[in-house]
JSON list of C-alpha atoms in Angstrom, two decimals:
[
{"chain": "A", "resi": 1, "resn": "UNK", "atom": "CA", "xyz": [-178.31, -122.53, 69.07]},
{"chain": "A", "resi": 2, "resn": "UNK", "atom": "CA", "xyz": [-179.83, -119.80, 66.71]},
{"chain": "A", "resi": 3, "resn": "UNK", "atom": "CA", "xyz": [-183.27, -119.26, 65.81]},
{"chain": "A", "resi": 4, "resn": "UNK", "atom": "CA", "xyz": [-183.66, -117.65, 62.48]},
{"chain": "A", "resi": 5, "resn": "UNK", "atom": "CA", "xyz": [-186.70, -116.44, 60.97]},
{"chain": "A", "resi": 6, "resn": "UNK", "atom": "CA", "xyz": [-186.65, -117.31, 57.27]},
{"chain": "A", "resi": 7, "resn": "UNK", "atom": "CA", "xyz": [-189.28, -116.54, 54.69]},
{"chain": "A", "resi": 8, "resn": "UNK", "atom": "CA", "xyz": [-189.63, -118.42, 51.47]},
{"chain": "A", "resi": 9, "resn": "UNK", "atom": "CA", "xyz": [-190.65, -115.36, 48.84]},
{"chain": "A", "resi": 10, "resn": "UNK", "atom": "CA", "xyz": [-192.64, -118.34, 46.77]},
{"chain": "A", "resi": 11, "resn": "UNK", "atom": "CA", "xyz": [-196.28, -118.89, 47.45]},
{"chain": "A", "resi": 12, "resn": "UNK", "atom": "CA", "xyz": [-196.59, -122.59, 48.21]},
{"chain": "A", "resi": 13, "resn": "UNK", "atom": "CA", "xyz": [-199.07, -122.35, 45.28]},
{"chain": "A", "resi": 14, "resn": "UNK", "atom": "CA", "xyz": [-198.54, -121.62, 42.00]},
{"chain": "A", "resi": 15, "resn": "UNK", "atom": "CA", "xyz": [-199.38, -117.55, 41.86]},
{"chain": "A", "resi": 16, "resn": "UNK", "atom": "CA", "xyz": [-198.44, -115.42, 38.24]},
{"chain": "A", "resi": 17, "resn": "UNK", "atom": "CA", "xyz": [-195.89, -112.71, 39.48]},
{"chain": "A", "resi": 18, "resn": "UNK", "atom": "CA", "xyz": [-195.42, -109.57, 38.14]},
{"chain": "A", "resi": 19, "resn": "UNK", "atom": "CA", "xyz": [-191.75, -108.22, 37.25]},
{"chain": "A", "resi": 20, "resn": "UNK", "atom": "CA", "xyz": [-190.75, -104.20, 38.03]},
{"chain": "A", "resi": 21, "resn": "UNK", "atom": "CA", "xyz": [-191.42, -103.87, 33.81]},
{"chain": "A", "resi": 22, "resn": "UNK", "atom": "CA", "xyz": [-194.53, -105.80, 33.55]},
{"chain": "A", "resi": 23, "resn": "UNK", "atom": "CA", "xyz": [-195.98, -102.71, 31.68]},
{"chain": "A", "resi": 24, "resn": "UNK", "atom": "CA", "xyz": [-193.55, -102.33, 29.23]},
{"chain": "A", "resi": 25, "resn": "UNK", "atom": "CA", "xyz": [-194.34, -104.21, 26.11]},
{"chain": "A", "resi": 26, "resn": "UNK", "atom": "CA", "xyz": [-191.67, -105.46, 23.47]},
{"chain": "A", "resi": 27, "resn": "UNK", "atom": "CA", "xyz": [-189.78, -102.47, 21.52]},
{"chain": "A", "resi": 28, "resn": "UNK", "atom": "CA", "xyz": [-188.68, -103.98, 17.68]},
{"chain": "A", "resi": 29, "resn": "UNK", "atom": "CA", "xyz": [-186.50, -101.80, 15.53]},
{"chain": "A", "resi": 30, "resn": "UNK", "atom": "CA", "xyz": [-187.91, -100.70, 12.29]},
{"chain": "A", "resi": 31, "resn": "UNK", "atom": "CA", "xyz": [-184.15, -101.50, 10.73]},
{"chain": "A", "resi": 32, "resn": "UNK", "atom": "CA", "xyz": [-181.23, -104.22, 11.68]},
{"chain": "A", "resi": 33, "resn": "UNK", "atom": "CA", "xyz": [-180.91, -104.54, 15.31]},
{"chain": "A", "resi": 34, "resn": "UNK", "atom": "CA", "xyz": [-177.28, -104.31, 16.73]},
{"chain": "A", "resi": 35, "resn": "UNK", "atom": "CA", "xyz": [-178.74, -104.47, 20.20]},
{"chain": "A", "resi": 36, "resn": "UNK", "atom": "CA", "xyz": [-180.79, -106.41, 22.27]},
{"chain": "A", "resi": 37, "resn": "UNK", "atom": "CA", "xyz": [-181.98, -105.75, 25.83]},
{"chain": "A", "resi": 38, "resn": "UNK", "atom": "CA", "xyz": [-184.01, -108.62, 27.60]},
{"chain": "A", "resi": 39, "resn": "UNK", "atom": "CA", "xyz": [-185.19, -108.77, 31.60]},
{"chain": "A", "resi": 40, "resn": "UNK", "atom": "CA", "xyz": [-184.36, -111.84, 33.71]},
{"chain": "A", "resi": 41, "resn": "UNK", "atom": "CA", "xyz": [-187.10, -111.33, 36.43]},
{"chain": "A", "resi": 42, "resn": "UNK", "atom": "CA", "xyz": [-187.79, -113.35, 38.82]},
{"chain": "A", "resi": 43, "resn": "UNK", "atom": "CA", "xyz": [-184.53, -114.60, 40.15]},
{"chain": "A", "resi": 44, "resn": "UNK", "atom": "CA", "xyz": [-183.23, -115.22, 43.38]},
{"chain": "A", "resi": 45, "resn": "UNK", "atom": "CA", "xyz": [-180.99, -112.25, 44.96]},
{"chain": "A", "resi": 46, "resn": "UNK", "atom": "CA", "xyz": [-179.00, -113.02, 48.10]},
{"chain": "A", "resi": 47, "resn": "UNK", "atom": "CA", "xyz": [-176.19, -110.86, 50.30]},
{"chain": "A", "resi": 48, "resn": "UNK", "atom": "CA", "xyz": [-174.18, -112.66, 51.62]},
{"chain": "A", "resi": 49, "resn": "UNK", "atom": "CA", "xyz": [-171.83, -111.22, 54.35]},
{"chain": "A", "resi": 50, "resn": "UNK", "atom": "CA", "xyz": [-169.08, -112.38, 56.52]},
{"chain": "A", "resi": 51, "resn": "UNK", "atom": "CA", "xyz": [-165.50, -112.78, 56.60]},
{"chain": "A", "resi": 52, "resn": "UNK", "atom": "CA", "xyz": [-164.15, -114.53, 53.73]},
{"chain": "A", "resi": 53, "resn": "UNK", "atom": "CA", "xyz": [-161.88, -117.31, 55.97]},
{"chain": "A", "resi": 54, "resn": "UNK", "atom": "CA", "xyz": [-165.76, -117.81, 57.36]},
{"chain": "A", "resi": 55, "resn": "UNK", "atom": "CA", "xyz": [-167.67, -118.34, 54.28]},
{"chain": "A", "resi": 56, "resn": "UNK", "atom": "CA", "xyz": [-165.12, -119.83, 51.60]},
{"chain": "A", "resi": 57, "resn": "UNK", "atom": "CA", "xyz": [-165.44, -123.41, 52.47]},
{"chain": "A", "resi": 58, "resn": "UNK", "atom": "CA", "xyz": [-169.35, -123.01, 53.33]},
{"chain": "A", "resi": 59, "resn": "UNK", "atom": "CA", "xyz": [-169.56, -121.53, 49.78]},
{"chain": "A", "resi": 60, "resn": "UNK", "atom": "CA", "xyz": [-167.70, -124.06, 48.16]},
{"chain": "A", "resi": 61, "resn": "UNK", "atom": "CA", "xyz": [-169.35, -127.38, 49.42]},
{"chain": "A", "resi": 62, "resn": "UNK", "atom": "CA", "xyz": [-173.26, -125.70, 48.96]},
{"chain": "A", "resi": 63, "resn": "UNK", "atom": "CA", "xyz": [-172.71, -123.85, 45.85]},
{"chain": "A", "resi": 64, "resn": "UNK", "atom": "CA", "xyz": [-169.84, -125.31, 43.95]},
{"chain": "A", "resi": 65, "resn": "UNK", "atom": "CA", "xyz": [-168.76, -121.78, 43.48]},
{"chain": "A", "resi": 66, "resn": "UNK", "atom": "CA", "xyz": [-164.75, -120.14, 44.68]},
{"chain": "A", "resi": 67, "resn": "UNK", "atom": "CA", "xyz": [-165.71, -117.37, 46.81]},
{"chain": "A", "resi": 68, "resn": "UNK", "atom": "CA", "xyz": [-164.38, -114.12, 44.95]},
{"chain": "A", "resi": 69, "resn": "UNK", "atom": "CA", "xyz": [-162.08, -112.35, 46.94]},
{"chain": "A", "resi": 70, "resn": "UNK", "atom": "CA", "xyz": [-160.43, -109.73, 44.34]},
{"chain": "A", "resi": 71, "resn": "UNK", "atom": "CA", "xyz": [-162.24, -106.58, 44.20]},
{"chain": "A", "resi": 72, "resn": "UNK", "atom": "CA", "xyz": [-164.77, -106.20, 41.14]},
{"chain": "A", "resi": 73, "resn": "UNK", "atom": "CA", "xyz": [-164.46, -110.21, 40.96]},
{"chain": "A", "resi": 74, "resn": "UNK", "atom": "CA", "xyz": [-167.41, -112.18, 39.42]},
{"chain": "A", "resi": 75, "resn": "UNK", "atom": "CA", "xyz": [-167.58, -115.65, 39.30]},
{"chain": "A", "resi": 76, "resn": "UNK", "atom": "CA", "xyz": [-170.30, -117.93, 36.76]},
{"chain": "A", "resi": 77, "resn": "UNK", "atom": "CA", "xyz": [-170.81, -121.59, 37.48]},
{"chain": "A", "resi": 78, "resn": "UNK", "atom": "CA", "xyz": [-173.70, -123.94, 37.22]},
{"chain": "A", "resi": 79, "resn": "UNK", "atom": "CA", "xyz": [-175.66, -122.75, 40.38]},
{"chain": "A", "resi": 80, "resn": "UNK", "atom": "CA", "xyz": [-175.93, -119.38, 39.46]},
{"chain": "A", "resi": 81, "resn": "UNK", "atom": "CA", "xyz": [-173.47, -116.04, 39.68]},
{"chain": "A", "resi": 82, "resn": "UNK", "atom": "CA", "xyz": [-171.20, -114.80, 42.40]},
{"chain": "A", "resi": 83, "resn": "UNK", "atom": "CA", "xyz": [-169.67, -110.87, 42.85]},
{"chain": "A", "resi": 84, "resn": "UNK", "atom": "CA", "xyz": [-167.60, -109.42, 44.98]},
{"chain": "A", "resi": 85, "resn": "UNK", "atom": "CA", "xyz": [-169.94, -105.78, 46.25]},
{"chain": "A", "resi": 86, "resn": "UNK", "atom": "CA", "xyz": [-167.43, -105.23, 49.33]},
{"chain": "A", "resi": 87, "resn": "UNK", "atom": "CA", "xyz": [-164.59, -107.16, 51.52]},
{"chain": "A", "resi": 88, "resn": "UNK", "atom": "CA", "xyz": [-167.58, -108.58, 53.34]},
{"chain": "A", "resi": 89, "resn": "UNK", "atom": "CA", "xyz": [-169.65, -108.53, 51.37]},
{"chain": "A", "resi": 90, "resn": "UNK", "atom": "CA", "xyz": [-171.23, -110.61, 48.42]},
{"chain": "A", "resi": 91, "resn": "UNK", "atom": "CA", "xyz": [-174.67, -110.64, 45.78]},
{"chain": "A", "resi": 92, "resn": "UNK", "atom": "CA", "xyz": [-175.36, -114.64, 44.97]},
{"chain": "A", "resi": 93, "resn": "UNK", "atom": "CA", "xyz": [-178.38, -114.60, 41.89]},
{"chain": "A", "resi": 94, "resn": "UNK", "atom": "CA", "xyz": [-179.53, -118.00, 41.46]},
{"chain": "A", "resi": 95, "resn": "UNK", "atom": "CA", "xyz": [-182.97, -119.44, 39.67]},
{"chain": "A", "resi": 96, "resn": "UNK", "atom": "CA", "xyz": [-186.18, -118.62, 41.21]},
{"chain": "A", "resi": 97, "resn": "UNK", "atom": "CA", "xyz": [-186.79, -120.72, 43.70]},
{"chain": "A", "resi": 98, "resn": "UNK", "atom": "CA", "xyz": [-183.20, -122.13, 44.17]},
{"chain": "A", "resi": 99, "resn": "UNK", "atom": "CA", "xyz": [-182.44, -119.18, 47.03]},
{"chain": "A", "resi": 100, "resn": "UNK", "atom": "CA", "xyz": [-184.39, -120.38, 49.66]},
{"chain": "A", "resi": 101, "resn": "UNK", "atom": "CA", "xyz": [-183.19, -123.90, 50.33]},
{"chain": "A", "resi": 102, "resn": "UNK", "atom": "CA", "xyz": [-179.44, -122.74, 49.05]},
{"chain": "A", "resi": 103, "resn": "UNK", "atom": "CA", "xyz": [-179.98, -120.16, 52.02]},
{"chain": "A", "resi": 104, "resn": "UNK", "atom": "CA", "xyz": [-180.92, -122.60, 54.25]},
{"chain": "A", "resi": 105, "resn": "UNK", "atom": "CA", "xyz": [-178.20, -125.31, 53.10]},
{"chain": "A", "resi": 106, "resn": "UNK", "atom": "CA", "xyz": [-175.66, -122.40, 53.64]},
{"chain": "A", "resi": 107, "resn": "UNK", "atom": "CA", "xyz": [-176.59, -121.54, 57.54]},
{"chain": "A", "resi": 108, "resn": "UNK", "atom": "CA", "xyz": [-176.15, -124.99, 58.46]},
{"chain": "A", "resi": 109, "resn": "UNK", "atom": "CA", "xyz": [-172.90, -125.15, 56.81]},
{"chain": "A", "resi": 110, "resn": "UNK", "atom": "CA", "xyz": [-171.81, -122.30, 58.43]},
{"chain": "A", "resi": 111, "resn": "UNK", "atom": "CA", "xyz": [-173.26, -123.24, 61.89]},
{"chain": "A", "resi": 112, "resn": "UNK", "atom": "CA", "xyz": [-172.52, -120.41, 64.43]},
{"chain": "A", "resi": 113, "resn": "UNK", "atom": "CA", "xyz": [-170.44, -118.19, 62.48]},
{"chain": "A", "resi": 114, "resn": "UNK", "atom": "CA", "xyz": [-170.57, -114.22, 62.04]},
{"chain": "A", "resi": 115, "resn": "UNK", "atom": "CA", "xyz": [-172.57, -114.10, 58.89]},
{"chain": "A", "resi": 116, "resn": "UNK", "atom": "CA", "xyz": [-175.52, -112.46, 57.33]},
{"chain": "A", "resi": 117, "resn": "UNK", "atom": "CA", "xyz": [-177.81, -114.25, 54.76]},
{"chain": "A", "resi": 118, "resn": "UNK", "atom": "CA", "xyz": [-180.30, -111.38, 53.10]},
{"chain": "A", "resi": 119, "resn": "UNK", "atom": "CA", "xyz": [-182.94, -112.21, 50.01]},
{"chain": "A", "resi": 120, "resn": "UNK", "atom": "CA", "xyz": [-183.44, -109.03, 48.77]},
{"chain": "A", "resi": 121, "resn": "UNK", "atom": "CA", "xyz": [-184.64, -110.65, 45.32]},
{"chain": "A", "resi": 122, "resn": "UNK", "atom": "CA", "xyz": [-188.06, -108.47, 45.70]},
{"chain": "A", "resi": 123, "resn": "UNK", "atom": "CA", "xyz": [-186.17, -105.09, 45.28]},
{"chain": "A", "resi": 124, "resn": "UNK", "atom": "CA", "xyz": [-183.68, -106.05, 42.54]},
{"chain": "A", "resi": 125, "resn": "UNK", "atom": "CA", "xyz": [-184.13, -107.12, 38.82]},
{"chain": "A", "resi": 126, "resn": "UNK", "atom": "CA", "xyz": [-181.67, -108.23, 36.03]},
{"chain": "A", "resi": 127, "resn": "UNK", "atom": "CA", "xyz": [-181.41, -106.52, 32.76]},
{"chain": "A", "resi": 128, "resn": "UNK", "atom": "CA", "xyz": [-179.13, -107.99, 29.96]},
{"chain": "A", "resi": 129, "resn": "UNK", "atom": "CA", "xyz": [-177.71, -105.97, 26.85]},
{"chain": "A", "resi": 130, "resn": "UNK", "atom": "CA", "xyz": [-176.03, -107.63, 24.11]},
{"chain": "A", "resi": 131, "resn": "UNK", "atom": "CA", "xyz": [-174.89, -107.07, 20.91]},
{"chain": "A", "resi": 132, "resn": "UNK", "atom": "CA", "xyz": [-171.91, -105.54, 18.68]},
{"chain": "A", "resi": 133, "resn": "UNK", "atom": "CA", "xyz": [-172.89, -102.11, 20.19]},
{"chain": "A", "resi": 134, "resn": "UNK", "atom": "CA", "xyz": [-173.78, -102.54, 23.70]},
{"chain": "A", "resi": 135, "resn": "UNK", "atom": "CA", "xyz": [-170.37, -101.25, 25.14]},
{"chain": "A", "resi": 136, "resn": "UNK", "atom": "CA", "xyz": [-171.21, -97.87, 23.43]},
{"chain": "A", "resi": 137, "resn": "UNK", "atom": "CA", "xyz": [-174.87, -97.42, 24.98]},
{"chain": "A", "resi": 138, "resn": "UNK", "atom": "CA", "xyz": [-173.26, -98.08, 28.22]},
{"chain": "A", "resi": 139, "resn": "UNK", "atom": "CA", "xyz": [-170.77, -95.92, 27.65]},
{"chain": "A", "resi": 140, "resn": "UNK", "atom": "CA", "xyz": [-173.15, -93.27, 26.72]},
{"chain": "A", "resi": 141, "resn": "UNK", "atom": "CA", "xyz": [-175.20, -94.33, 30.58]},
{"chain": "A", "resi": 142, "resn": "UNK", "atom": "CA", "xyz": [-172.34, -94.14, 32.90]},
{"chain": "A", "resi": 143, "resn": "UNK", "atom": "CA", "xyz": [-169.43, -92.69, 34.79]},
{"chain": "A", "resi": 144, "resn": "UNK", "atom": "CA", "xyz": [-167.22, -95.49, 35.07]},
{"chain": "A", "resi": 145, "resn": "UNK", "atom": "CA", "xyz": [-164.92, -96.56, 31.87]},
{"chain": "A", "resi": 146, "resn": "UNK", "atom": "CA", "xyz": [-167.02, -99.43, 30.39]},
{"chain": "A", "resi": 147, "resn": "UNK", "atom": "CA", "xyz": [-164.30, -99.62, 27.23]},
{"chain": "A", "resi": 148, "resn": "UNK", "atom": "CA", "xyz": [-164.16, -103.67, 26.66]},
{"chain": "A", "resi": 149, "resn": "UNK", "atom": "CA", "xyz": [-160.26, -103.13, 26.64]},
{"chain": "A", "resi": 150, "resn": "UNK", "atom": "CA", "xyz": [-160.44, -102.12, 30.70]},
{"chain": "A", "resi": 151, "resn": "UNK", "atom": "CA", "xyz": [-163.57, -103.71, 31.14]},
{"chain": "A", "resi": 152, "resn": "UNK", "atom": "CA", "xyz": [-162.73, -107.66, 31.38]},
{"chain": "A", "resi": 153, "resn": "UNK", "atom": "CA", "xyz": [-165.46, -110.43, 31.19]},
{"chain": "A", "resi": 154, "resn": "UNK", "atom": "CA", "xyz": [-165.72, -111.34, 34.42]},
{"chain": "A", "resi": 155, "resn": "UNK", "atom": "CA", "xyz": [-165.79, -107.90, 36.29]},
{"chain": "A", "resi": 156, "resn": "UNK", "atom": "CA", "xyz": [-168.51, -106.56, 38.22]},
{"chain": "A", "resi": 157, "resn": "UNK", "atom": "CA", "xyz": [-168.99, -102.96, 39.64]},
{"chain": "A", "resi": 158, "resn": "UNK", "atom": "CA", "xyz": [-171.57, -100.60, 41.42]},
{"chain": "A", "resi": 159, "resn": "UNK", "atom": "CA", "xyz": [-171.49, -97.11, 39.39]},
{"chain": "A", "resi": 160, "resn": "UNK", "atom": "CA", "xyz": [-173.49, -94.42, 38.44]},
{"chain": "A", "resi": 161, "resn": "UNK", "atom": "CA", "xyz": [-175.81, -95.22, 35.54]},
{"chain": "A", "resi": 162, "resn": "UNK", "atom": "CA", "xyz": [-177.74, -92.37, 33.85]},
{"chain": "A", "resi": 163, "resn": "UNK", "atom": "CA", "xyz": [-178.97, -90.08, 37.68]},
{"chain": "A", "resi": 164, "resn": "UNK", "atom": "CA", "xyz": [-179.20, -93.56, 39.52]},
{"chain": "A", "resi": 165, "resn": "UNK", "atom": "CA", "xyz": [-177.09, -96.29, 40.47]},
{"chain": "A", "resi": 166, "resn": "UNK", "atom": "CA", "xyz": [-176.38, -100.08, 39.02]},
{"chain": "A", "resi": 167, "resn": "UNK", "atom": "CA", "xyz": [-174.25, -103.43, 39.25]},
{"chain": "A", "resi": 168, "resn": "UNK", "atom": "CA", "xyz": [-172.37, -103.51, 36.15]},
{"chain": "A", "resi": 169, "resn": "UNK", "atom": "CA", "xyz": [-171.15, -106.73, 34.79]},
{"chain": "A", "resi": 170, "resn": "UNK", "atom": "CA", "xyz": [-169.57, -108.12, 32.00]},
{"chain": "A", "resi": 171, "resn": "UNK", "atom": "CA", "xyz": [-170.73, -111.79, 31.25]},
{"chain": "A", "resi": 172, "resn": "UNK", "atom": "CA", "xyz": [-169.67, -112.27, 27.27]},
{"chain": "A", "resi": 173, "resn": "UNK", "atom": "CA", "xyz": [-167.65, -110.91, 25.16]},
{"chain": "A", "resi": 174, "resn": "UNK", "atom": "CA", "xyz": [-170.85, -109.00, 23.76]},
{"chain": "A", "resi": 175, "resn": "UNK", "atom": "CA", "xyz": [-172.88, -109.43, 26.84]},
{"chain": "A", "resi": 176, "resn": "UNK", "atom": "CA", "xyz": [-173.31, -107.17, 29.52]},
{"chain": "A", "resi": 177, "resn": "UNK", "atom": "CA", "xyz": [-175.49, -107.41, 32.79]},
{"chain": "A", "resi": 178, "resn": "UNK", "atom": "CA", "xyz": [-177.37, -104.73, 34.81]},
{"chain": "A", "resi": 179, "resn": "UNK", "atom": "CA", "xyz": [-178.25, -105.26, 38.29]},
{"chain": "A", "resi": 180, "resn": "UNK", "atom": "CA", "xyz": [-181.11, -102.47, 39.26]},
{"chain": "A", "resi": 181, "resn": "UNK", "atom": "CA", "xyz": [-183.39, -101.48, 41.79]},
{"chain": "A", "resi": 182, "resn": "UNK", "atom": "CA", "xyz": [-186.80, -102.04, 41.65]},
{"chain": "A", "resi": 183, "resn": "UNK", "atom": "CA", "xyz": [-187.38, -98.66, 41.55]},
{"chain": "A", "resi": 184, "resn": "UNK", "atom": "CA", "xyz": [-185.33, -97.54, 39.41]},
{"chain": "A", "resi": 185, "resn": "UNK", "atom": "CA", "xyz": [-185.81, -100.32, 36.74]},
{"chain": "A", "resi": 186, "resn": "UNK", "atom": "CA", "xyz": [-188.01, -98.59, 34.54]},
{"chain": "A", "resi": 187, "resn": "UNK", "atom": "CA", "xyz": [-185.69, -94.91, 34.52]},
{"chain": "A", "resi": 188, "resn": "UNK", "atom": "CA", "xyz": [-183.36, -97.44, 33.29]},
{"chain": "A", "resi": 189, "resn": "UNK", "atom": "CA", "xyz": [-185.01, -99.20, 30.70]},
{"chain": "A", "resi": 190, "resn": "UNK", "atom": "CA", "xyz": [-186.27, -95.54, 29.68]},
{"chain": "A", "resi": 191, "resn": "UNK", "atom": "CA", "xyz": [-182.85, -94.66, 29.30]},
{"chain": "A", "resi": 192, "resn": "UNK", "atom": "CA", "xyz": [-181.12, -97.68, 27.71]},
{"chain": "A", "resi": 193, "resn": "UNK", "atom": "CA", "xyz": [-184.25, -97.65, 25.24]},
{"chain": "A", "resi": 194, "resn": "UNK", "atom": "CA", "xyz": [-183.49, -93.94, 24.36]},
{"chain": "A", "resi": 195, "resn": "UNK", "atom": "CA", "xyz": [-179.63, -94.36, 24.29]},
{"chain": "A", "resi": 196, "resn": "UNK", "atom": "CA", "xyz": [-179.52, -97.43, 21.92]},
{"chain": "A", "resi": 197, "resn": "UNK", "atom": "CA", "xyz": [-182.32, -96.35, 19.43]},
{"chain": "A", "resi": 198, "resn": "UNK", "atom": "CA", "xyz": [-179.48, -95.51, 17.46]},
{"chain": "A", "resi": 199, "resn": "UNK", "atom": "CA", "xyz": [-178.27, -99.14, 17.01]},
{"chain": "A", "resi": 200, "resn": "UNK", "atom": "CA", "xyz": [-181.72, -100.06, 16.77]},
{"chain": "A", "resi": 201, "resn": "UNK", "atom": "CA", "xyz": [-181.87, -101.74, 20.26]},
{"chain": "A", "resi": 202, "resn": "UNK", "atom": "CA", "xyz": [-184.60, -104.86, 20.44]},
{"chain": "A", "resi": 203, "resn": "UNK", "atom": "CA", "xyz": [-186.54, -105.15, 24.01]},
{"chain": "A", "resi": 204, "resn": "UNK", "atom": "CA", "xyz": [-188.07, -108.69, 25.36]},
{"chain": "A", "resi": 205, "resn": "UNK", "atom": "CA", "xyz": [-189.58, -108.35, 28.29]},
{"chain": "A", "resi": 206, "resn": "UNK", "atom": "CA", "xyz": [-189.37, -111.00, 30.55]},
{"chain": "A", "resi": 207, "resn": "UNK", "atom": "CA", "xyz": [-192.04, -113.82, 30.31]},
{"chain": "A", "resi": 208, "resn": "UNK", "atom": "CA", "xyz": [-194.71, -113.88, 33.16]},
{"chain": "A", "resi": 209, "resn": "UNK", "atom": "CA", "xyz": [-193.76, -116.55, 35.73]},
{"chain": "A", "resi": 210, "resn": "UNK", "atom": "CA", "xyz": [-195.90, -118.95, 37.81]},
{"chain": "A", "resi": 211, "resn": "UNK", "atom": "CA", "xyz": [-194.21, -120.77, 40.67]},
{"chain": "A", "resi": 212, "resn": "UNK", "atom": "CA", "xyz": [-194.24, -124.66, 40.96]},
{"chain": "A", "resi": 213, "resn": "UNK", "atom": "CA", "xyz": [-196.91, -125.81, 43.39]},
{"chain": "A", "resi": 214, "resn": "UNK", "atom": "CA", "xyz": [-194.94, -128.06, 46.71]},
{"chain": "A", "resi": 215, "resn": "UNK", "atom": "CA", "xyz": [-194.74, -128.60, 50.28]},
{"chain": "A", "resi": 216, "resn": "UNK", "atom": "CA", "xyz": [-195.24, -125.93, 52.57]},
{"chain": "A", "resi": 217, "resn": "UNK", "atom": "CA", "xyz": [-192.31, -125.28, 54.61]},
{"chain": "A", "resi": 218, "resn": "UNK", "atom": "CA", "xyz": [-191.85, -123.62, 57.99]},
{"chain": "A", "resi": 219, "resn": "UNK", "atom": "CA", "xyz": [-191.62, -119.29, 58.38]},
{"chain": "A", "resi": 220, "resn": "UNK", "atom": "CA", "xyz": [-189.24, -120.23, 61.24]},
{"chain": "A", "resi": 221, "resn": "UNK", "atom": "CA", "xyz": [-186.98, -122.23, 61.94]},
{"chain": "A", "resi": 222, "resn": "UNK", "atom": "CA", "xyz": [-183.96, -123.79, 64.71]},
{"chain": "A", "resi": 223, "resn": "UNK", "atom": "CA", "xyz": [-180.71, -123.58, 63.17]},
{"chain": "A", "resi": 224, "resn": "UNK", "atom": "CA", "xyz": [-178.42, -125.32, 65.27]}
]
């Protein structure tokens, strides 16, 4: 029997948060706009690590999602997104407020395996670039060849962006994810701004949040 500390990142009240680029207002183009840049905030992040003979099935049955396997793999479904970061290793974004109880539905599925389970949904956020030119500004913001033609949908990678580092994935055939530290977040929209003024790139921020008001639920808990 395993005793787990878990911490749900959601007030039990509904509480406005604040995303890593709540400062930064909305940037229109004077011209046509053949880019567009908009934050998801607010999400749920979660590593998942293990073995992939240990988590497949868990995986599977509690998310409805094929655990990727294949290096640079990313998997879409209805609960959320699944990529490959490692052999052991895995980054599950769901809704906010999904990742706690999927968290919790996942250690009891996977009882007393060798696994680790981390939210780390507070020091990531989501950027998305779309549009007929958003292959060239990332081409223009990193290291690693972003050319649609050896960049499938469906591939994910950690690279170099600009002087920090990102998750790279390709979602659409014109849409492109960014995975970034919270840190870094707004060097990178500073950058992506700058490189796609060009195309006349169009920036939403993302939309101030408020959690739903329910239960409280237990900081710790016996997972059996």
């Amino acid at each position: 029997m395993a005793r787990v500390a878990q911490f749900d990142p959601h007030p039990v009240h509904g509480a406005a948060t604040q995303s890593p680029l709540h400062h930064r207002a909305a940037s229109k183009p004077s011209g046509d706009s053949r880019v567009t840049l908009v934050e998801h905030a607010f999400l749920d992040h979660l590593v998942l690590r293990g073995e992939p003979q240990v988590l497949a099935a868990s995986v599977r049955a509690v998310l409805g999602l094929e655990l990727p396997v294949e290096p640079q793999r990313l998997v879409i479904g209805e609960t959320g997104s699944l990529q490959w970061l490692s052999p052991d290793e895995w980054l599950l974004i769901v809704a906010a407020g999904e990742g706690f109880g999927l968290q919790r539905e996942l250690r009891e599925a996977l009882g007393d395996s060798h696994f680790s389970i981390v939210d780390v949904s507070g020091g990531q956020t989501l950027l998305e670039l779309g549009g007929e030119r958003a292959a060239d500004v990332l081409m223009k913001s990193s290291v690693y060849d972003v050319d649609p033609r050896a960049f499938p949908i469906g591939k994910g990678v950690t690279s170099v962006f600009a002087k920090a580092t990102a998750v790279i994935r390709r979602v659409g055939e014109e849409r492109w994810e960014l995975v970034v530290r919270r840190s870094f977040a707004d060097y990178c929209l500073r950058w992506l701004l700058d490189a796609g003024e060009e195309y006349g790139i169009d920036y939403r921020p993302a939309k101030v949040a408020a959690t739903t008001p329910r239960a409280a639920v237990a900081d710790t808990e016996t997972i059996s």
